[in-house]
Structures are given as structure tokens and as C-alpha cells.
Amino acid sequence: MERVINLERRQVHEQIYDYLKNAILNGELKPGEKLNQDELAKQFGTSRMPVRDALRLLQNDWLVENLPNKGFTVVEFSEEQLKDTLLFRSILEKEAVCLVKGRLTSEDIEKLETLAKEMEQCIERNNLSDMPKLNYEFHFTIYNLVPSKKMLETIKLLWDSFPRYAMLSTNEAALLSQNKHEMIINAIKNGDFEAAGELMRKHILRTNTSINKCE
């Protein structure tokens, strides 16, 4: 976080918010790390005000907290938070898979297969750094087709409330995830969206077991 970061022509605080949010979710900014407003303003080439506005948005997302005598810091994510997030995700995402029946095209399925293959190659090369992005794209290739905008927004909010890198932090966790992805694809190709939804539910709930086992 020492380099100067160039911003686009958007609301400055929104760009700072997006950048910091991704840095937290991808693990570039670690739990407990202090976010110094003066240093961030210097890095982004702006004043403190848009930095403060961005940090307040992150606070609303439960990704940072404003501690007395310490200021804004990245939150320490607890096991209880993880369990709650995965429980709500499992319920919503199972239903989301069922709701995209008749909406997924052959091109969408081909994209899922391509993403699954790319994740398999990452595991084979022991390159887990690309896994969170590919995993996110895999899931939202499905969820972006749900007819309920509110459901989609809620799923995205849940995904953005816990670090993505923690979900696939070891080869074992990534391999377990990848096996479920392939099973979900096969169920979808067979037209059994109920089975695909149930596989998705189990896949999400097993994430917590995989993380605990691999810690």
C-alpha cells in the first residue's frame, strides 16, 4: 500500500472504497491492520475527506471498524461470522441455482466448464492466488441470472462480508471446492437443478469444515 494509485473519473470516494474493499477481501490488507487516513490520502493523491467517506462505507459493510485511540482498522473476522455468512449463503444460493432453470444457456454452461478447468489448472500448478477471482466468477455466472434483483444483491453482500482468500487458502480446500463445482455442472447439464441446488448448499456449508481442517 505504499505506491501512488491512479484514480478514474468517478466519485473519488467510491473508487477508494472499491480499491480498499478488494484489498481487504483478497487479503492484501490483513485483519487488524490500521488504515491511516493521511497515508491513504497521499497514496491516492487526494484529500482526507474522500478517504474518510470510503472508510465509513467500509464500516457499513462490516469490513473495517473505528476503534478508540486507534482509528480505522480492518476487522478481525471471527469463526462465528464465517459460520453465519456461510449458513445464509447456503440457503440463498441453493434457491438461486433452482431459479436459473431455463435461464442458463449452453454458452453459460460452457463458461462454467472453462472456469472449472482453469481452477483445476491452478490447483495443479499450486497457484491459489487466482482461485478467489475464478471461484467468484464461477458462482456469479449462475447467480447473475436469477430473476430476483434483491436476492442477487443480498448474495453479493454476503460474499463481500468475508475475505474470499480465506475460503480457498490451501490446496485441500481448493480441491474439495473444485470437486463440488464439477458435480454442480454435471447436475445442471442433466437438467436437475434441484440436485444442483442441493450440491451448492452442501458445497458452501462444507467450506467452513475445510477451512477449520486446514488451519
PDB file of C-alpha atoms in Angstrom:
ATOM      1  CA  MET A   1       0.000   0.000   0.000  1.00  0.00           C
ATOM      2  CA  GLU A   2       2.995   2.349  -0.491  1.00  0.00           C
ATOM      3  CA  ARG A   3       2.554   3.097  -4.198  1.00  0.00           C
ATOM      4  CA  VAL A   4       0.599   6.035  -5.622  1.00  0.00           C
ATOM      5  CA  ILE A   5      -2.725   4.827  -7.021  1.00  0.00           C
ATOM      6  CA  ASN A   6      -4.251   6.490 -10.086  1.00  0.00           C
ATOM      7  CA  LEU A   7      -7.991   7.119  -9.902  1.00  0.00           C
ATOM      8  CA  GLU A   8     -10.569   7.220 -12.700  1.00  0.00           C
ATOM      9  CA  ARG A   9     -13.200   9.849 -13.411  1.00  0.00           C
ATOM     10  CA  ARG A  10     -15.765   8.674 -10.906  1.00  0.00           C
ATOM     11  CA  GLN A  11     -16.675   9.824  -7.446  1.00  0.00           C
ATOM     12  CA  VAL A  12     -13.291   9.691  -5.758  1.00  0.00           C
ATOM     13  CA  HIS A  13     -14.537   8.147  -2.532  1.00  0.00           C
ATOM     14  CA  GLU A  14     -16.277   5.372  -4.498  1.00  0.00           C
ATOM     15  CA  GLN A  15     -13.037   4.468  -6.259  1.00  0.00           C
ATOM     16  CA  ILE A  16     -11.134   4.445  -2.975  1.00  0.00           C
ATOM     17  CA  TYR A  17     -13.891   2.330  -1.440  1.00  0.00           C
ATOM     18  CA  ASP A  18     -13.733  -0.213  -4.287  1.00  0.00           C
ATOM     19  CA  TYR A  19      -9.949  -0.423  -4.119  1.00  0.00           C
ATOM     20  CA  LEU A  20      -9.792  -0.880  -0.337  1.00  0.00           C
ATOM     21  CA  LYS A  21     -12.695  -3.321  -0.342  1.00  0.00           C
ATOM     22  CA  ASN A  22     -10.961  -5.574  -2.871  1.00  0.00           C
ATOM     23  CA  ALA A  23      -7.692  -5.271  -0.953  1.00  0.00           C
ATOM     24  CA  ILE A  24      -9.434  -6.482   2.212  1.00  0.00           C
ATOM     25  CA  LEU A  25     -11.381  -9.289   0.550  1.00  0.00           C
ATOM     26  CA  ASN A  26      -8.337 -10.540  -1.364  1.00  0.00           C
ATOM     27  CA  GLY A  27      -6.025 -10.399   1.654  1.00  0.00           C
ATOM     28  CA  GLU A  28      -3.758  -7.543   0.612  1.00  0.00           C
ATOM     29  CA  LEU A  29      -4.940  -5.694   3.724  1.00  0.00           C
ATOM     30  CA  LYS A  30      -4.824  -8.019   6.721  1.00  0.00           C
ATOM     31  CA  PRO A  31      -7.245  -8.309   9.673  1.00  0.00           C
ATOM     32  CA  GLY A  32      -6.252  -5.851  12.391  1.00  0.00           C
ATOM     33  CA  GLU A  33      -4.228  -3.674  10.002  1.00  0.00           C
ATOM     34  CA  LYS A  34      -4.540   0.036  10.702  1.00  0.00           C
ATOM     35  CA  LEU A  35      -5.785   2.272   7.890  1.00  0.00           C
ATOM     36  CA  ASN A  36      -4.070   5.628   8.298  1.00  0.00           C
ATOM     37  CA  GLN A  37      -6.133   8.322   6.597  1.00  0.00           C
ATOM     38  CA  ASP A  38      -3.184  10.624   5.913  1.00  0.00           C
ATOM     39  CA  GLU A  39      -1.137   7.836   4.326  1.00  0.00           C
ATOM     40  CA  LEU A  40      -4.067   6.664   2.226  1.00  0.00           C
ATOM     41  CA  ALA A  41      -4.804  10.220   1.062  1.00  0.00           C
ATOM     42  CA  LYS A  42      -1.187  10.529  -0.053  1.00  0.00           C
ATOM     43  CA  GLN A  43      -1.265   7.199  -1.890  1.00  0.00           C
ATOM     44  CA  PHE A  44      -4.497   8.068  -3.684  1.00  0.00           C
ATOM     45  CA  GLY A  45      -3.359  11.641  -4.366  1.00  0.00           C
ATOM     46  CA  THR A  46      -6.392  13.186  -2.715  1.00  0.00           C
ATOM     47  CA  SER A  47      -7.540  14.891   0.472  1.00  0.00           C
ATOM     48  CA  ARG A  48      -8.589  13.105   3.663  1.00  0.00           C
ATOM     49  CA  MET A  49     -12.324  13.679   3.068  1.00  0.00           C
ATOM     50  CA  PRO A  50     -12.916  11.089   0.296  1.00  0.00           C
ATOM     51  CA  VAL A  51     -10.714   8.632   2.213  1.00  0.00           C
ATOM     52  CA  ARG A  52     -12.855   9.141   5.316  1.00  0.00           C
ATOM     53  CA  ASP A  53     -16.046   8.711   3.268  1.00  0.00           C
ATOM     54  CA  ALA A  54     -14.702   5.476   1.782  1.00  0.00           C
ATOM     55  CA  LEU A  55     -13.766   4.135   5.209  1.00  0.00           C
ATOM     56  CA  ARG A  56     -17.253   4.884   6.505  1.00  0.00           C
ATOM     57  CA  LEU A  57     -18.752   2.881   3.634  1.00  0.00           C
ATOM     58  CA  LEU A  58     -16.442   0.001   4.513  1.00  0.00           C
ATOM     59  CA  GLN A  59     -17.551   0.332   8.113  1.00  0.00           C
ATOM     60  CA  ASN A  60     -21.167  -0.060   6.960  1.00  0.00           C
ATOM     61  CA  ASP A  61     -20.073  -3.266   5.183  1.00  0.00           C
ATOM     62  CA  TRP A  62     -18.527  -4.529   8.459  1.00  0.00           C
ATOM     63  CA  LEU A  63     -15.126  -4.720   6.775  1.00  0.00           C
ATOM     64  CA  VAL A  64     -13.461  -2.022   8.909  1.00  0.00           C
ATOM     65  CA  GLU A  65     -14.090  -0.670  12.390  1.00  0.00           C
ATOM     66  CA  ASN A  66     -13.293   2.671  14.003  1.00  0.00           C
ATOM     67  CA  LEU A  67     -11.610   1.923  17.332  1.00  0.00           C
ATOM     68  CA  PRO A  68     -10.990   4.472  20.117  1.00  0.00           C
ATOM     69  CA  ASN A  69      -7.373   5.704  20.198  1.00  0.00           C
ATOM     70  CA  LYS A  70      -6.569   3.580  17.149  1.00  0.00           C
ATOM     71  CA  GLY A  71      -8.770   4.774  14.304  1.00  0.00           C
ATOM     72  CA  PHE A  72      -9.951   2.733  11.349  1.00  0.00           C
ATOM     73  CA  THR A  73      -8.658  -0.831  11.176  1.00  0.00           C
ATOM     74  CA  VAL A  74      -9.537  -3.921   9.139  1.00  0.00           C
ATOM     75  CA  VAL A  75     -11.898  -6.060  11.202  1.00  0.00           C
ATOM     76  CA  GLU A  76     -10.777  -9.317  12.770  1.00  0.00           C
ATOM     77  CA  PHE A  77     -13.073 -11.892  11.186  1.00  0.00           C
ATOM     78  CA  SER A  78     -14.338 -14.464  13.667  1.00  0.00           C
ATOM     79  CA  GLU A  79     -15.287 -18.111  13.171  1.00  0.00           C
ATOM     80  CA  GLU A  80     -18.820 -17.213  14.249  1.00  0.00           C
ATOM     81  CA  GLN A  81     -19.065 -14.607  11.477  1.00  0.00           C
ATOM     82  CA  LEU A  82     -17.902 -17.187   8.977  1.00  0.00           C
ATOM     83  CA  LYS A  83     -20.485 -19.737  10.106  1.00  0.00           C
ATOM     84  CA  ASP A  84     -23.301 -17.182   9.943  1.00  0.00           C
ATOM     85  CA  THR A  85     -22.241 -15.975   6.498  1.00  0.00           C
ATOM     86  CA  LEU A  86     -21.999 -19.483   5.086  1.00  0.00           C
ATOM     87  CA  LEU A  87     -25.334 -20.511   6.591  1.00  0.00           C
ATOM     88  CA  PHE A  88     -27.188 -17.599   4.973  1.00  0.00           C
ATOM     89  CA  ARG A  89     -25.297 -18.127   1.718  1.00  0.00           C
ATOM     90  CA  SER A  90     -26.183 -21.816   1.619  1.00  0.00           C
ATOM     91  CA  ILE A  91     -29.893 -21.054   1.925  1.00  0.00           C
ATOM     92  CA  LEU A  92     -29.979 -18.284  -0.673  1.00  0.00           C
ATOM     93  CA  GLU A  93     -27.594 -19.828  -3.181  1.00  0.00           C
ATOM     94  CA  LYS A  94     -29.369 -23.171  -3.215  1.00  0.00           C
ATOM     95  CA  GLU A  95     -32.555 -21.319  -4.158  1.00  0.00           C
ATOM     96  CA  ALA A  96     -30.698 -19.180  -6.686  1.00  0.00           C
ATOM     97  CA  VAL A  97     -29.485 -22.281  -8.550  1.00  0.00           C
ATOM     98  CA  CYS A  98     -33.041 -23.601  -8.727  1.00  0.00           C
ATOM     99  CA  LEU A  99     -34.333 -20.268 -10.021  1.00  0.00           C
ATOM    100  CA  VAL A 100     -31.978 -20.122 -13.019  1.00  0.00           C
ATOM    101  CA  LYS A 101     -33.529 -23.220 -14.580  1.00  0.00           C
ATOM    102  CA  GLY A 102     -34.431 -22.266 -18.138  1.00  0.00           C
ATOM    103  CA  ARG A 103     -32.192 -19.209 -17.952  1.00  0.00           C
ATOM    104  CA  LEU A 104     -28.736 -20.785 -18.224  1.00  0.00           C
ATOM    105  CA  THR A 105     -27.743 -21.069 -21.880  1.00  0.00           C
ATOM    106  CA  SER A 106     -25.329 -23.534 -23.462  1.00  0.00           C
ATOM    107  CA  GLU A 107     -22.828 -20.669 -23.585  1.00  0.00           C
ATOM    108  CA  ASP A 108     -23.217 -20.156 -19.834  1.00  0.00           C
ATOM    109  CA  ILE A 109     -22.564 -23.841 -19.197  1.00  0.00           C
ATOM    110  CA  GLU A 110     -19.500 -23.731 -21.435  1.00  0.00           C
ATOM    111  CA  LYS A 111     -18.258 -20.775 -19.405  1.00  0.00           C
ATOM    112  CA  LEU A 112     -18.751 -22.729 -16.172  1.00  0.00           C
ATOM    113  CA  GLU A 113     -16.768 -25.631 -17.637  1.00  0.00           C
ATOM    114  CA  THR A 114     -13.987 -23.288 -18.758  1.00  0.00           C
ATOM    115  CA  LEU A 115     -13.764 -21.677 -15.332  1.00  0.00           C
ATOM    116  CA  ALA A 116     -13.750 -25.096 -13.653  1.00  0.00           C
ATOM    117  CA  LYS A 117     -10.884 -26.159 -15.929  1.00  0.00           C
ATOM    118  CA  GLU A 118      -8.931 -23.002 -15.132  1.00  0.00           C
ATOM    119  CA  MET A 119      -9.373 -23.626 -11.400  1.00  0.00           C
ATOM    120  CA  GLU A 120      -8.214 -27.219 -11.858  1.00  0.00           C
ATOM    121  CA  GLN A 121      -5.074 -25.944 -13.591  1.00  0.00           C
ATOM    122  CA  CYS A 122      -4.450 -23.501 -10.730  1.00  0.00           C
ATOM    123  CA  ILE A 123      -4.556 -26.383  -8.251  1.00  0.00           C
ATOM    124  CA  GLU A 124      -2.221 -28.476 -10.401  1.00  0.00           C
ATOM    125  CA  ARG A 125       0.276 -25.583 -10.561  1.00  0.00           C
ATOM    126  CA  ASN A 126      -0.171 -24.853  -6.835  1.00  0.00           C
ATOM    127  CA  ASN A 127      -1.221 -21.328  -7.818  1.00  0.00           C
ATOM    128  CA  LEU A 128      -4.017 -20.429  -5.435  1.00  0.00           C
ATOM    129  CA  SER A 129      -3.729 -16.669  -5.895  1.00  0.00           C
ATOM    130  CA  ASP A 130      -6.052 -16.749  -8.934  1.00  0.00           C
ATOM    131  CA  MET A 131      -8.601 -19.068  -7.306  1.00  0.00           C
ATOM    132  CA  PRO A 132     -10.757 -16.488  -5.472  1.00  0.00           C
ATOM    133  CA  LYS A 133     -11.378 -14.496  -8.660  1.00  0.00           C
ATOM    134  CA  LEU A 134     -12.170 -17.601 -10.726  1.00  0.00           C
ATOM    135  CA  ASN A 135     -14.367 -19.022  -7.961  1.00  0.00           C
ATOM    136  CA  TYR A 136     -16.314 -15.754  -7.726  1.00  0.00           C
ATOM    137  CA  GLU A 137     -16.801 -15.685 -11.499  1.00  0.00           C
ATOM    138  CA  PHE A 138     -17.965 -19.315 -11.487  1.00  0.00           C
ATOM    139  CA  HIS A 139     -20.654 -18.717  -8.879  1.00  0.00           C
ATOM    140  CA  PHE A 140     -21.885 -15.444 -10.308  1.00  0.00           C
ATOM    141  CA  THR A 141     -22.130 -16.842 -13.820  1.00  0.00           C
ATOM    142  CA  ILE A 142     -25.079 -18.645 -12.237  1.00  0.00           C
ATOM    143  CA  TYR A 143     -26.365 -16.078  -9.757  1.00  0.00           C
ATOM    144  CA  ASN A 144     -26.365 -13.136 -12.167  1.00  0.00           C
ATOM    145  CA  LEU A 145     -29.238 -14.876 -13.971  1.00  0.00           C
ATOM    146  CA  VAL A 146     -31.629 -15.055 -11.007  1.00  0.00           C
ATOM    147  CA  PRO A 147     -34.901 -13.191 -11.659  1.00  0.00           C
ATOM    148  CA  SER A 148     -34.833 -11.539  -8.228  1.00  0.00           C
ATOM    149  CA  LYS A 149     -32.658  -8.436  -8.099  1.00  0.00           C
ATOM    150  CA  LYS A 150     -32.982  -8.318  -4.318  1.00  0.00           C
ATOM    151  CA  MET A 151     -31.766 -11.893  -3.980  1.00  0.00           C
ATOM    152  CA  LEU A 152     -28.759 -11.149  -6.168  1.00  0.00           C
ATOM    153  CA  GLU A 153     -27.901  -8.034  -4.153  1.00  0.00           C
ATOM    154  CA  THR A 154     -28.149  -9.979  -0.896  1.00  0.00           C
ATOM    155  CA  ILE A 155     -25.926 -12.778  -2.179  1.00  0.00           C
ATOM    156  CA  LYS A 156     -23.325 -10.235  -3.292  1.00  0.00           C
ATOM    157  CA  LEU A 157     -23.480  -8.536   0.105  1.00  0.00           C
ATOM    158  CA  LEU A 158     -22.849 -11.851   1.861  1.00  0.00           C
ATOM    159  CA  TRP A 159     -19.936 -12.651  -0.448  1.00  0.00           C
ATOM    160  CA  ASP A 160     -18.463  -9.223   0.257  1.00  0.00           C
ATOM    161  CA  SER A 161     -18.744  -9.554   4.037  1.00  0.00           C
ATOM    162  CA  PHE A 162     -15.903 -12.045   4.470  1.00  0.00           C
ATOM    163  CA  PRO A 163     -12.429 -12.391   2.848  1.00  0.00           C
ATOM    164  CA  ARG A 164     -12.552 -14.520  -0.282  1.00  0.00           C
ATOM    165  CA  TYR A 165      -8.953 -15.661   0.112  1.00  0.00           C
ATOM    166  CA  ALA A 166      -9.845 -17.436   3.393  1.00  0.00           C
ATOM    167  CA  MET A 167     -12.240 -19.760   1.580  1.00  0.00           C
ATOM    168  CA  LEU A 168      -9.600 -21.294  -0.712  1.00  0.00           C
ATOM    169  CA  SER A 169      -6.406 -20.852   1.271  1.00  0.00           C
ATOM    170  CA  THR A 170      -4.994 -24.371   0.863  1.00  0.00           C
ATOM    171  CA  ASN A 171      -4.786 -26.944  -1.920  1.00  0.00           C
ATOM    172  CA  GLU A 172      -7.022 -29.307   0.053  1.00  0.00           C
ATOM    173  CA  ALA A 173      -9.776 -26.705   0.459  1.00  0.00           C
ATOM    174  CA  ALA A 174      -9.467 -25.709  -3.207  1.00  0.00           C
ATOM    175  CA  LEU A 175      -9.631 -29.347  -4.353  1.00  0.00           C
ATOM    176  CA  LEU A 176     -12.756 -30.029  -2.292  1.00  0.00           C
ATOM    177  CA  SER A 177     -14.353 -26.916  -3.766  1.00  0.00           C
ATOM    178  CA  GLN A 178     -13.374 -27.891  -7.289  1.00  0.00           C
ATOM    179  CA  ASN A 179     -14.876 -31.380  -6.974  1.00  0.00           C
ATOM    180  CA  LYS A 180     -18.214 -29.871  -5.960  1.00  0.00           C
ATOM    181  CA  HIS A 181     -18.069 -27.422  -8.888  1.00  0.00           C
ATOM    182  CA  GLU A 182     -17.801 -30.321 -11.320  1.00  0.00           C
ATOM    183  CA  MET A 183     -20.709 -32.132  -9.687  1.00  0.00           C
ATOM    184  CA  ILE A 184     -22.840 -28.969  -9.894  1.00  0.00           C
ATOM    185  CA  ILE A 185     -22.033 -28.600 -13.599  1.00  0.00           C
ATOM    186  CA  ASN A 186     -22.997 -32.223 -14.283  1.00  0.00           C
ATOM    187  CA  ALA A 187     -26.316 -31.810 -12.464  1.00  0.00           C
ATOM    188  CA  ILE A 188     -27.078 -28.649 -14.446  1.00  0.00           C
ATOM    189  CA  LYS A 189     -26.190 -30.358 -17.743  1.00  0.00           C
ATOM    190  CA  ASN A 190     -28.602 -33.168 -16.788  1.00  0.00           C
ATOM    191  CA  GLY A 191     -31.326 -30.583 -16.171  1.00  0.00           C
ATOM    192  CA  ASP A 192     -31.592 -31.479 -12.475  1.00  0.00           C
ATOM    193  CA  PHE A 193     -31.485 -28.045 -10.896  1.00  0.00           C
ATOM    194  CA  GLU A 194     -32.900 -29.312  -7.599  1.00  0.00           C
ATOM    195  CA  ALA A 195     -29.885 -31.619  -7.271  1.00  0.00           C
ATOM    196  CA  ALA A 196     -27.552 -28.811  -8.381  1.00  0.00           C
ATOM    197  CA  GLY A 197     -29.048 -26.529  -5.731  1.00  0.00           C
ATOM    198  CA  GLU A 198     -28.596 -29.129  -3.010  1.00  0.00           C
ATOM    199  CA  LEU A 199     -24.994 -29.691  -4.121  1.00  0.00           C
ATOM    200  CA  MET A 200     -24.432 -25.949  -3.922  1.00  0.00           C
ATOM    201  CA  ARG A 201     -25.842 -25.857  -0.380  1.00  0.00           C
ATOM    202  CA  LYS A 202     -23.544 -28.672   0.768  1.00  0.00           C
ATOM    203  CA  HIS A 203     -20.600 -27.122  -1.074  1.00  0.00           C
ATOM    204  CA  ILE A 204     -20.993 -23.821   0.775  1.00  0.00           C
ATOM    205  CA  LEU A 205     -21.534 -25.378   4.200  1.00  0.00           C
ATOM    206  CA  ARG A 206     -18.506 -27.620   3.719  1.00  0.00           C
ATOM    207  CA  THR A 207     -16.342 -24.561   3.171  1.00  0.00           C
ATOM    208  CA  ASN A 208     -16.280 -23.919   6.916  1.00  0.00           C
ATOM    209  CA  THR A 209     -15.239 -27.522   7.609  1.00  0.00           C
ATOM    210  CA  SER A 210     -12.486 -27.289   5.010  1.00  0.00           C
ATOM    211  CA  ILE A 211     -11.095 -24.082   6.495  1.00  0.00           C
ATOM    212  CA  ASN A 212     -11.106 -25.438  10.041  1.00  0.00           C
ATOM    213  CA  LYS A 213      -9.481 -28.678   8.921  1.00  0.00           C
ATOM    214  CA  CYS A 214      -6.740 -26.909   7.033  1.00  0.00           C
ATOM    215  CA  GLU A 215      -5.894 -24.282   9.653  1.00  0.00           C
TER     216      GLU A 215
END
